[in-house]
């Protein structure tokens, strides 16, 4: 009969624990991916998009100060942000509108610990009633 070493038991138990955490709390792993935050609505016709204007959605529980600190000293958001919105729904995150050049946009999208997604700002916003404006 083959003997099982303590290191094999440890690796098995650690793997089982990580699997159980993933099954129970998949959002824990999804929140800290290494790729950049997704970019939405930028494939609309150019006439419908405000150039270099973006809506940034922060993860629930993230403060704007945390996000700003993660980008310093390379990107200073204070001059870029022109409007901040409190969470719309319970459990939602903060949103802000900013004018970002390509370098700043890449940095913001790269802050996956704080940024859920980025959306190109549109000239025509969909209405709450579903009627095209």
mmCIF file of N, CA and C in Angstrom:
data_model
loop_
_atom_site.group_PDB
_atom_site.id
_atom_site.type_symbol
_atom_site.label_atom_id
_atom_site.label_comp_id
_atom_site.label_asym_id
_atom_site.label_seq_id
_atom_site.Cartn_x
_atom_site.Cartn_y
_atom_site.Cartn_z
ATOM 1 N N UNK A 1 0.835 -1.171 0.000
ATOM 2 C CA UNK A 1 0.000 0.000 0.000
ATOM 3 C C UNK A 1 0.888 1.245 0.000
ATOM 4 N N UNK A 2 0.580 2.171 -0.873
ATOM 5 C CA UNK A 2 1.380 3.386 -0.999
ATOM 6 C C UNK A 2 1.091 4.329 0.157
ATOM 7 N N UNK A 3 2.135 4.968 0.619
ATOM 8 C CA UNK A 3 1.933 5.928 1.708
ATOM 9 C C UNK A 3 1.632 7.311 1.125
ATOM 10 N N UNK A 4 0.836 8.049 1.839
ATOM 11 C CA UNK A 4 0.457 9.392 1.410
ATOM 12 C C UNK A 4 1.183 10.380 2.316
ATOM 13 N N UNK A 5 1.926 11.270 1.695
ATOM 14 C CA UNK A 5 2.699 12.236 2.480
ATOM 15 C C UNK A 5 1.807 13.379 2.968
ATOM 16 N N UNK A 6 2.317 14.075 3.949
ATOM 17 C CA UNK A 6 1.586 15.225 4.480
ATOM 18 C C UNK A 6 1.409 16.306 3.415
ATOM 19 N N UNK A 7 2.393 16.476 2.554
ATOM 20 C CA UNK A 7 2.284 17.507 1.515
ATOM 21 C C UNK A 7 1.168 17.164 0.528
ATOM 22 N N UNK A 8 0.975 15.877 0.222
ATOM 23 C CA UNK A 8 -0.125 15.478 -0.658
ATOM 24 C C UNK A 8 -1.481 15.767 -0.005
ATOM 25 N N UNK A 9 -1.577 15.485 1.274
ATOM 26 C CA UNK A 9 -2.824 15.757 2.000
ATOM 27 C C UNK A 9 -3.088 17.261 2.042
ATOM 28 N N UNK A 10 -2.042 18.040 2.309
ATOM 29 C CA UNK A 10 -2.190 19.492 2.355
ATOM 30 C C UNK A 10 -2.656 20.037 1.003
ATOM 31 N N UNK A 11 -2.043 19.602 -0.072
ATOM 32 C CA UNK A 11 -2.423 20.063 -1.417
ATOM 33 C C UNK A 11 -3.860 19.674 -1.723
ATOM 34 N N UNK A 12 -4.249 18.462 -1.362
ATOM 35 C CA UNK A 12 -5.629 18.023 -1.597
ATOM 36 C C UNK A 12 -6.616 18.890 -0.817
ATOM 37 N N UNK A 13 -6.339 19.114 0.468
ATOM 38 C CA UNK A 13 -7.247 19.911 1.296
ATOM 39 C C UNK A 13 -7.312 21.365 0.824
ATOM 40 N N UNK A 14 -6.175 21.924 0.442
ATOM 41 C CA UNK A 14 -6.162 23.293 -0.069
ATOM 42 C C UNK A 14 -6.959 23.397 -1.368
ATOM 43 N N UNK A 15 -6.791 22.447 -2.254
ATOM 44 C CA UNK A 15 -7.549 22.437 -3.509
ATOM 45 C C UNK A 15 -9.042 22.314 -3.245
ATOM 46 N N UNK A 16 -9.417 21.453 -2.314
ATOM 47 C CA UNK A 16 -10.833 21.288 -1.976
ATOM 48 C C UNK A 16 -11.406 22.575 -1.386
ATOM 49 N N UNK A 17 -10.638 23.242 -0.531
ATOM 50 C CA UNK A 17 -11.093 24.498 0.061
ATOM 51 C C UNK A 17 -11.285 25.570 -1.009
ATOM 52 N N UNK A 18 -10.336 25.708 -1.917
ATOM 53 C CA UNK A 18 -10.465 26.693 -2.995
ATOM 54 C C UNK A 18 -11.661 26.383 -3.886
ATOM 55 N N UNK A 19 -11.886 25.126 -4.170
ATOM 56 C CA UNK A 19 -13.039 24.735 -4.979
ATOM 57 C C UNK A 19 -14.343 25.106 -4.274
ATOM 58 N N UNK A 20 -14.431 24.814 -2.979
ATOM 59 C CA UNK A 20 -15.641 25.150 -2.226
ATOM 60 C C UNK A 20 -15.866 26.660 -2.162
ATOM 61 N N UNK A 21 -14.796 27.425 -1.996
ATOM 62 C CA UNK A 21 -14.929 28.883 -2.006
ATOM 63 C C UNK A 21 -15.427 29.376 -3.356
ATOM 64 N N UNK A 22 -14.910 28.800 -4.430
ATOM 65 C CA UNK A 22 -15.337 29.201 -5.771
ATOM 66 C C UNK A 22 -16.814 28.882 -5.988
ATOM 67 N N UNK A 23 -17.247 27.709 -5.545
ATOM 68 C CA UNK A 23 -18.650 27.313 -5.708
ATOM 69 C C UNK A 23 -19.558 28.217 -4.877
ATOM 70 N N UNK A 24 -19.142 28.521 -3.657
ATOM 71 C CA UNK A 24 -19.987 29.310 -2.751
ATOM 72 C C UNK A 24 -19.948 30.799 -3.065
ATOM 73 N N UNK A 25 -18.780 31.316 -3.458
ATOM 74 C CA UNK A 25 -18.606 32.756 -3.688
ATOM 75 C C UNK A 25 -17.890 33.016 -5.017
ATOM 76 N N UNK A 26 -18.506 32.725 -6.148
ATOM 77 C CA UNK A 26 -17.822 32.920 -7.432
ATOM 78 C C UNK A 26 -17.463 34.376 -7.698
ATOM 79 N N UNK A 27 -18.203 35.312 -7.105
ATOM 80 C CA UNK A 27 -17.915 36.733 -7.336
ATOM 81 C C UNK A 27 -16.561 37.138 -6.755
ATOM 82 N N UNK A 28 -16.096 36.431 -5.719
ATOM 83 C CA UNK A 28 -14.798 36.765 -5.143
ATOM 84 C C UNK A 28 -13.692 36.622 -6.171
ATOM 85 N N UNK A 29 -13.762 35.587 -6.969
ATOM 86 C CA UNK A 29 -12.743 35.382 -7.987
ATOM 87 C C UNK A 29 -12.982 36.272 -9.192
ATOM 88 N N UNK A 30 -14.223 36.508 -9.548
ATOM 89 C CA UNK A 30 -14.538 37.304 -10.732
ATOM 90 C C UNK A 30 -14.164 38.767 -10.545
ATOM 91 N N UNK A 31 -14.206 39.268 -9.317
ATOM 92 C CA UNK A 31 -13.949 40.682 -9.081
ATOM 93 C C UNK A 31 -12.497 41.063 -9.310
ATOM 94 N N UNK A 32 -11.596 40.133 -9.235
ATOM 95 C CA UNK A 32 -10.183 40.474 -9.301
ATOM 96 C C UNK A 32 -9.499 39.806 -10.486
ATOM 97 N N UNK A 33 -10.110 39.914 -11.644
ATOM 98 C CA UNK A 33 -9.503 39.381 -12.853
ATOM 99 C C UNK A 33 -8.351 40.284 -13.267
ATOM 100 N N UNK A 34 -7.474 39.755 -14.087
ATOM 101 C CA UNK A 34 -6.318 40.531 -14.502
ATOM 102 C C UNK A 34 -6.565 41.315 -15.783
ATOM 103 N N UNK A 35 -7.567 40.949 -16.587
ATOM 104 C CA UNK A 35 -7.819 41.699 -17.811
ATOM 105 C C UNK A 35 -8.438 43.053 -17.483
ATOM 106 N N UNK A 36 -8.569 43.883 -18.496
ATOM 107 C CA UNK A 36 -9.135 45.211 -18.276
ATOM 108 C C UNK A 36 -10.650 45.142 -18.169
ATOM 109 N N UNK A 37 -11.213 46.182 -17.576
ATOM 110 C CA UNK A 37 -12.670 46.275 -17.445
ATOM 111 C C UNK A 37 -13.288 46.372 -18.838
ATOM 112 N N UNK A 38 -14.445 45.746 -19.041
ATOM 113 C CA UNK A 38 -15.076 45.784 -20.364
ATOM 114 C C UNK A 38 -15.491 47.203 -20.758
ATOM 115 N N UNK A 39 -15.497 47.445 -22.061
ATOM 116 C CA UNK A 39 -15.880 48.733 -22.631
ATOM 117 C C UNK A 39 -17.165 48.526 -23.413
ATOM 118 N N UNK A 40 -18.242 49.230 -23.021
ATOM 119 C CA UNK A 40 -19.563 49.037 -23.621
ATOM 120 C C UNK A 40 -19.982 50.237 -24.466
ATOM 121 N N UNK A 41 -20.829 49.969 -25.457
ATOM 122 C CA UNK A 41 -21.494 50.970 -26.300
ATOM 123 C C UNK A 41 -20.551 51.825 -27.138
ATOM 124 N N UNK A 42 -19.331 51.399 -27.322
ATOM 125 C CA UNK A 42 -18.402 52.170 -28.151
ATOM 126 C C UNK A 42 -18.495 51.770 -29.617
ATOM 127 N N UNK A 43 -19.287 50.754 -29.902
ATOM 128 C CA UNK A 43 -19.472 50.315 -31.286
ATOM 129 C C UNK A 43 -20.677 50.993 -31.939
ATOM 130 N N UNK A 44 -21.284 51.953 -31.250
ATOM 131 C CA UNK A 44 -22.397 52.710 -31.816
ATOM 132 C C UNK A 44 -21.871 53.649 -32.899
ATOM 133 N N UNK A 45 -22.737 54.139 -33.779
ATOM 134 C CA UNK A 45 -22.288 55.106 -34.789
ATOM 135 C C UNK A 45 -21.635 56.326 -34.127
ATOM 136 N N UNK A 46 -20.600 56.854 -34.760
ATOM 137 C CA UNK A 46 -19.844 57.979 -34.198
ATOM 138 C C UNK A 46 -20.736 59.175 -33.888
ATOM 139 N N UNK A 47 -21.794 59.354 -34.662
ATOM 140 C CA UNK A 47 -22.697 60.493 -34.439
ATOM 141 C C UNK A 47 -23.467 60.367 -33.122
ATOM 142 N N UNK A 48 -23.513 59.165 -32.546
ATOM 143 C CA UNK A 48 -24.256 58.924 -31.306
ATOM 144 C C UNK A 48 -23.382 58.924 -30.057
ATOM 145 N N UNK A 49 -22.071 59.086 -30.219
ATOM 146 C CA UNK A 49 -21.137 58.994 -29.097
ATOM 147 C C UNK A 49 -20.473 60.348 -28.862
ATOM 148 N N UNK A 50 -20.315 60.719 -27.601
ATOM 149 C CA UNK A 50 -19.582 61.933 -27.240
ATOM 150 C C UNK A 50 -18.100 61.558 -27.177
ATOM 151 N N UNK A 51 -17.259 62.143 -28.033
ATOM 152 C CA UNK A 51 -15.841 61.762 -28.076
ATOM 153 C C UNK A 51 -15.143 61.935 -26.723
ATOM 154 N N UNK A 52 -14.381 60.932 -26.346
ATOM 155 C CA UNK A 52 -13.557 60.927 -25.129
ATOM 156 C C UNK A 52 -14.357 61.075 -23.833
ATOM 157 N N UNK A 53 -15.667 60.861 -23.882
ATOM 158 C CA UNK A 53 -16.506 60.953 -22.686
ATOM 159 C C UNK A 53 -16.978 59.553 -22.299
ATOM 160 N N UNK A 54 -16.780 59.203 -21.031
ATOM 161 C CA UNK A 54 -17.066 57.844 -20.569
ATOM 162 C C UNK A 54 -17.823 57.865 -19.245
ATOM 163 N N UNK A 55 -18.635 56.824 -19.039
ATOM 164 C CA UNK A 55 -19.279 56.568 -17.753
ATOM 165 C C UNK A 55 -18.537 55.379 -17.144
ATOM 166 N N UNK A 56 -18.029 55.555 -15.942
ATOM 167 C CA UNK A 56 -17.252 54.516 -15.265
ATOM 168 C C UNK A 56 -18.082 53.991 -14.096
ATOM 169 N N UNK A 57 -18.262 52.674 -14.052
ATOM 170 C CA UNK A 57 -19.034 52.001 -13.006
ATOM 171 C C UNK A 57 -18.048 51.341 -12.042
ATOM 172 N N UNK A 58 -18.078 51.760 -10.786
ATOM 173 C CA UNK A 58 -17.210 51.152 -9.782
ATOM 174 C C UNK A 58 -17.915 49.958 -9.148
ATOM 175 N N UNK A 59 -17.115 49.020 -8.645
ATOM 176 C CA UNK A 59 -17.680 47.858 -7.949
ATOM 177 C C UNK A 59 -18.427 48.326 -6.706
ATOM 178 N N UNK A 60 -19.509 47.657 -6.324
ATOM 179 C CA UNK A 60 -20.197 47.988 -5.068
ATOM 180 C C UNK A 60 -19.212 47.932 -3.899
ATOM 181 N N UNK A 61 -19.281 48.924 -3.041
ATOM 182 C CA UNK A 61 -18.389 48.987 -1.888
ATOM 183 C C UNK A 61 -17.100 49.750 -2.144
ATOM 184 N N UNK A 62 -16.808 50.057 -3.397
ATOM 185 C CA UNK A 62 -15.607 50.816 -3.737
ATOM 186 C C UNK A 62 -15.904 52.305 -3.627
ATOM 187 N N UNK A 63 -14.992 53.035 -3.006
ATOM 188 C CA UNK A 63 -15.155 54.488 -2.935
ATOM 189 C C UNK A 63 -14.393 55.134 -4.088
ATOM 190 N N UNK A 64 -14.802 56.336 -4.428
ATOM 191 C CA UNK A 64 -14.103 57.076 -5.477
ATOM 192 C C UNK A 64 -12.672 57.378 -5.041
ATOM 193 N N UNK A 65 -12.476 57.627 -3.756
ATOM 194 C CA UNK A 65 -11.134 57.898 -3.231
ATOM 195 C C UNK A 65 -10.207 56.697 -3.425
ATOM 196 N N UNK A 66 -10.711 55.485 -3.225
ATOM 197 C CA UNK A 66 -9.899 54.280 -3.438
ATOM 198 C C UNK A 66 -9.485 54.160 -4.899
ATOM 199 N N UNK A 67 -10.428 54.405 -5.786
ATOM 200 C CA UNK A 67 -10.158 54.317 -7.222
ATOM 201 C C UNK A 67 -9.135 55.377 -7.643
ATOM 202 N N UNK A 68 -9.316 56.600 -7.178
ATOM 203 C CA UNK A 68 -8.375 57.674 -7.517
ATOM 204 C C UNK A 68 -6.972 57.344 -7.020
ATOM 205 N N UNK A 69 -6.883 56.845 -5.793
ATOM 206 C CA UNK A 69 -5.582 56.520 -5.207
ATOM 207 C C UNK A 69 -4.868 55.429 -5.994
ATOM 208 N N UNK A 70 -5.626 54.492 -6.551
ATOM 209 C CA UNK A 70 -5.023 53.404 -7.324
ATOM 210 C C UNK A 70 -4.399 53.912 -8.623
ATOM 211 N N UNK A 71 -4.865 55.040 -9.130
ATOM 212 C CA UNK A 71 -4.362 55.574 -10.397
ATOM 213 C C UNK A 71 -3.239 56.591 -10.222
ATOM 214 N N UNK A 72 -3.106 57.154 -9.020
ATOM 215 C CA UNK A 72 -2.048 58.139 -8.779
ATOM 216 C C UNK A 72 -0.695 57.464 -8.746
ATOM 217 N N UNK A 73 0.386 58.085 -9.111
ATOM 218 C CA UNK A 73 0.533 59.477 -9.522
ATOM 219 C C UNK A 73 0.369 59.688 -11.031
ATOM 220 N N UNK A 74 0.167 58.614 -11.789
ATOM 221 C CA UNK A 74 0.145 58.729 -13.253
ATOM 222 C C UNK A 74 -1.098 59.421 -13.801
ATOM 223 N N UNK A 75 -2.251 59.156 -13.214
ATOM 224 C CA UNK A 75 -3.514 59.705 -13.711
ATOM 225 C C UNK A 75 -4.195 60.473 -12.579
ATOM 226 N N UNK A 76 -4.509 61.743 -12.819
ATOM 227 C CA UNK A 76 -5.226 62.567 -11.844
ATOM 228 C C UNK A 76 -6.658 62.732 -12.335
ATOM 229 N N UNK A 77 -7.589 62.023 -11.701
ATOM 230 C CA UNK A 77 -8.983 62.044 -12.141
ATOM 231 C C UNK A 77 -9.731 63.316 -11.758
ATOM 232 N N UNK A 78 -9.204 64.095 -10.831
ATOM 233 C CA UNK A 78 -9.941 65.279 -10.376
ATOM 234 C C UNK A 78 -10.283 66.228 -11.522
ATOM 235 N N UNK A 79 -9.384 66.394 -12.472
ATOM 236 C CA UNK A 79 -9.659 67.279 -13.610
ATOM 237 C C UNK A 79 -10.527 66.603 -14.659
ATOM 238 N N UNK A 80 -10.521 65.285 -14.703
ATOM 239 C CA UNK A 80 -11.250 64.547 -15.744
ATOM 240 C C UNK A 80 -12.723 64.343 -15.402
ATOM 241 N N UNK A 81 -13.031 64.174 -14.120
ATOM 242 C CA UNK A 81 -14.403 63.868 -13.697
ATOM 243 C C UNK A 81 -15.246 65.140 -13.688
ATOM 244 N N UNK A 82 -16.409 65.075 -14.355
ATOM 245 C CA UNK A 82 -17.304 66.234 -14.334
ATOM 246 C C UNK A 82 -18.647 65.940 -13.670
ATOM 247 N N UNK A 83 -18.909 64.682 -13.318
ATOM 248 C CA UNK A 83 -20.163 64.358 -12.630
ATOM 249 C C UNK A 83 -20.021 63.015 -11.919
ATOM 250 N N UNK A 84 -20.466 62.959 -10.668
ATOM 251 C CA UNK A 84 -20.448 61.719 -9.883
ATOM 252 C C UNK A 84 -21.873 61.413 -9.464
ATOM 253 N N UNK A 85 -22.271 60.143 -9.617
ATOM 254 C CA UNK A 85 -23.616 59.713 -9.232
ATOM 255 C C UNK A 85 -23.521 58.657 -8.141
ATOM 256 N N UNK A 86 -24.357 58.803 -7.137
ATOM 257 C CA UNK A 86 -24.446 57.795 -6.081
ATOM 258 C C UNK A 86 -25.046 56.524 -6.674
ATOM 259 N N UNK A 87 -24.882 55.399 -5.998
ATOM 260 C CA UNK A 87 -25.487 54.159 -6.499
ATOM 261 C C UNK A 87 -26.977 54.331 -6.767
ATOM 262 N N UNK A 88 -27.417 53.854 -7.921
ATOM 263 C CA UNK A 88 -28.817 53.969 -8.316
ATOM 264 C C UNK A 88 -29.668 52.932 -7.589
ATOM 265 N N UNK A 89 -29.153 51.730 -7.465
ATOM 266 C CA UNK A 89 -29.873 50.635 -6.816
ATOM 267 C C UNK A 89 -29.181 50.258 -5.520
ATOM 268 N N UNK A 90 -29.935 49.708 -4.576
ATOM 269 C CA UNK A 90 -29.320 49.195 -3.357
ATOM 270 C C UNK A 90 -28.286 48.147 -3.737
ATOM 271 N N UNK A 91 -27.118 48.254 -3.164
ATOM 272 C CA UNK A 91 -26.064 47.297 -3.452
ATOM 273 C C UNK A 91 -25.283 47.627 -4.709
ATOM 274 N N UNK A 92 -25.617 48.723 -5.369
ATOM 275 C CA UNK A 92 -24.900 49.123 -6.580
ATOM 276 C C UNK A 92 -23.659 49.926 -6.239
ATOM 277 N N UNK A 93 -22.892 50.212 -7.254
ATOM 278 C CA UNK A 93 -21.672 50.975 -7.065
ATOM 279 C C UNK A 93 -21.816 52.405 -7.554
ATOM 280 N N UNK A 94 -20.830 53.216 -7.229
ATOM 281 C CA UNK A 94 -20.773 54.610 -7.665
ATOM 282 C C UNK A 94 -20.488 54.644 -9.165
ATOM 283 N N UNK A 95 -21.051 55.637 -9.845
ATOM 284 C CA UNK A 95 -20.775 55.878 -11.260
ATOM 285 C C UNK A 95 -20.214 57.287 -11.384
ATOM 286 N N UNK A 96 -19.346 57.497 -12.362
ATOM 287 C CA UNK A 96 -18.925 58.862 -12.652
ATOM 288 C C UNK A 96 -18.741 59.042 -14.149
ATOM 289 N N UNK A 97 -18.888 60.305 -14.583
ATOM 290 C CA UNK A 97 -18.671 60.659 -15.986
ATOM 291 C C UNK A 97 -17.370 61.446 -16.051
ATOM 292 N N UNK A 98 -16.531 61.103 -17.041
ATOM 293 C CA UNK A 98 -15.236 61.769 -17.154
ATOM 294 C C UNK A 98 -14.816 61.888 -18.611
ATOM 295 N N UNK A 99 -13.993 62.886 -18.867
ATOM 296 C CA UNK A 99 -13.352 63.037 -20.170
ATOM 297 C C UNK A 99 -11.964 62.429 -20.039
ATOM 298 N N UNK A 100 -11.704 61.370 -20.818
ATOM 299 C CA UNK A 100 -10.461 60.610 -20.691
ATOM 300 C C UNK A 100 -9.778 60.469 -22.041
ATOM 301 N N UNK A 101 -8.470 60.741 -22.072
ATOM 302 C CA UNK A 101 -7.717 60.434 -23.283
ATOM 303 C C UNK A 101 -7.407 58.937 -23.276
ATOM 304 N N UNK A 102 -6.746 58.459 -24.307
ATOM 305 C CA UNK A 102 -6.509 57.015 -24.437
ATOM 306 C C UNK A 102 -5.683 56.459 -23.281
ATOM 307 N N UNK A 103 -4.677 57.206 -22.851
ATOM 308 C CA UNK A 103 -3.825 56.757 -21.741
ATOM 309 C C UNK A 103 -4.626 56.648 -20.444
ATOM 310 N N UNK A 104 -5.430 57.670 -20.157
ATOM 311 C CA UNK A 104 -6.247 57.647 -18.937
ATOM 312 C C UNK A 104 -7.301 56.546 -19.004
ATOM 313 N N UNK A 105 -7.915 56.362 -20.177
ATOM 314 C CA UNK A 105 -8.916 55.300 -20.338
ATOM 315 C C UNK A 105 -8.299 53.933 -20.075
ATOM 316 N N UNK A 106 -7.111 53.694 -20.615
ATOM 317 C CA UNK A 106 -6.433 52.413 -20.384
ATOM 318 C C UNK A 106 -6.135 52.203 -18.902
ATOM 319 N N UNK A 107 -5.714 53.263 -18.218
ATOM 320 C CA UNK A 107 -5.415 53.153 -16.785
ATOM 321 C C UNK A 107 -6.676 52.872 -15.979
ATOM 322 N N UNK A 108 -7.761 53.575 -16.295
ATOM 323 C CA UNK A 108 -9.028 53.362 -15.586
ATOM 324 C C UNK A 108 -9.513 51.937 -15.805
ATOM 325 N N UNK A 109 -9.501 51.470 -17.045
ATOM 326 C CA UNK A 109 -9.956 50.106 -17.334
ATOM 327 C C UNK A 109 -9.053 49.058 -16.692
ATOM 328 N N UNK A 110 -7.797 49.396 -16.482
ATOM 329 C CA UNK A 110 -6.861 48.464 -15.863
ATOM 330 C C UNK A 110 -7.020 48.337 -14.356
ATOM 331 N N UNK A 111 -7.782 49.225 -13.744
ATOM 332 C CA UNK A 111 -8.002 49.184 -12.288
ATOM 333 C C UNK A 111 -9.149 48.225 -11.964
ATOM 334 N N UNK A 112 -8.916 46.929 -12.174
ATOM 335 C CA UNK A 112 -9.972 45.920 -12.005
ATOM 336 C C UNK A 112 -10.392 45.727 -10.558
ATOM 337 N N UNK A 113 -9.566 46.138 -9.608
ATOM 338 C CA UNK A 113 -9.976 46.019 -8.210
ATOM 339 C C UNK A 113 -11.126 46.966 -7.892
ATOM 340 N N UNK A 114 -11.258 48.045 -8.672
ATOM 341 C CA UNK A 114 -12.264 49.062 -8.377
ATOM 342 C C UNK A 114 -13.263 49.297 -9.505
ATOM 343 N N UNK A 115 -12.888 49.016 -10.746
ATOM 344 C CA UNK A 115 -13.739 49.336 -11.902
ATOM 345 C C UNK A 115 -14.436 48.089 -12.422
ATOM 346 N N UNK A 116 -15.760 48.153 -12.450
ATOM 347 C CA UNK A 116 -16.568 47.042 -12.952
ATOM 348 C C UNK A 116 -16.668 47.090 -14.473
ATOM 349 N N UNK A 117 -17.001 48.264 -15.030
ATOM 350 C CA UNK A 117 -17.067 48.429 -16.485
ATOM 351 C C UNK A 117 -17.015 49.900 -16.838
ATOM 352 N N UNK A 118 -16.718 50.161 -18.113
ATOM 353 C CA UNK A 118 -16.665 51.520 -18.642
ATOM 354 C C UNK A 118 -17.577 51.556 -19.855
ATOM 355 N N UNK A 119 -18.311 52.658 -19.996
ATOM 356 C CA UNK A 119 -19.265 52.788 -21.093
ATOM 357 C C UNK A 119 -18.986 54.093 -21.836
ATOM 358 N N UNK A 120 -18.974 54.038 -23.177
ATOM 359 C CA UNK A 120 -18.872 55.267 -23.955
ATOM 360 C C UNK A 120 -20.123 56.093 -23.720
ATOM 361 N N UNK A 121 -19.948 57.387 -23.508
ATOM 362 C CA UNK A 121 -21.074 58.275 -23.244
ATOM 363 C C UNK A 121 -21.792 58.568 -24.558
ATOM 364 N N UNK A 122 -23.116 58.469 -24.524
ATOM 365 C CA UNK A 122 -23.931 58.639 -25.726
ATOM 366 C C UNK A 122 -24.626 59.991 -25.724
ATOM 367 N N UNK A 123 -24.849 60.515 -26.924
ATOM 368 C CA UNK A 123 -25.617 61.754 -27.058
ATOM 369 C C UNK A 123 -27.067 61.529 -26.677
ATOM 370 N N UNK A 124 -27.624 60.397 -27.090
ATOM 371 C CA UNK A 124 -29.016 60.053 -26.791
ATOM 372 C C UNK A 124 -29.009 58.943 -25.753
ATOM 373 N N UNK A 125 -29.526 59.239 -24.582
ATOM 374 C CA UNK A 125 -29.610 58.227 -23.536
ATOM 375 C C UNK A 125 -30.950 57.522 -23.634
ATOM 376 N N UNK A 126 -30.982 56.207 -23.434
ATOM 377 C CA UNK A 126 -32.269 55.510 -23.458
ATOM 378 C C UNK A 126 -33.154 56.014 -22.325
ATOM 379 N N UNK A 127 -34.422 56.182 -22.608
ATOM 380 C CA UNK A 127 -35.329 56.673 -21.570
ATOM 381 C C UNK A 127 -35.763 55.529 -20.668
ATOM 382 N N UNK A 128 -36.201 55.874 -19.485
ATOM 383 C CA UNK A 128 -36.662 54.870 -18.524
ATOM 384 C C UNK A 128 -37.926 54.180 -19.009
ATOM 385 N N UNK A 129 -38.665 54.824 -19.889
ATOM 386 C CA UNK A 129 -39.917 54.248 -20.383
ATOM 387 C C UNK A 129 -39.698 53.380 -21.619
ATOM 388 N N UNK A 130 -38.484 53.306 -22.118
ATOM 389 C CA UNK A 130 -38.221 52.499 -23.300
ATOM 390 C C UNK A 130 -38.555 53.211 -24.598
ATOM 391 N N UNK A 131 -38.796 54.510 -24.547
ATOM 392 C CA UNK A 131 -39.123 55.280 -25.742
ATOM 393 C C UNK A 131 -37.861 55.936 -26.253
ATOM 394 N N UNK A 132 -37.589 55.800 -27.546
ATOM 395 C CA UNK A 132 -36.416 56.415 -28.139
ATOM 396 C C UNK A 132 -36.564 57.929 -28.112
ATOM 397 N N UNK A 133 -35.541 58.613 -27.649
ATOM 398 C CA UNK A 133 -35.593 60.077 -27.551
ATOM 399 C C UNK A 133 -35.263 60.731 -28.871
#
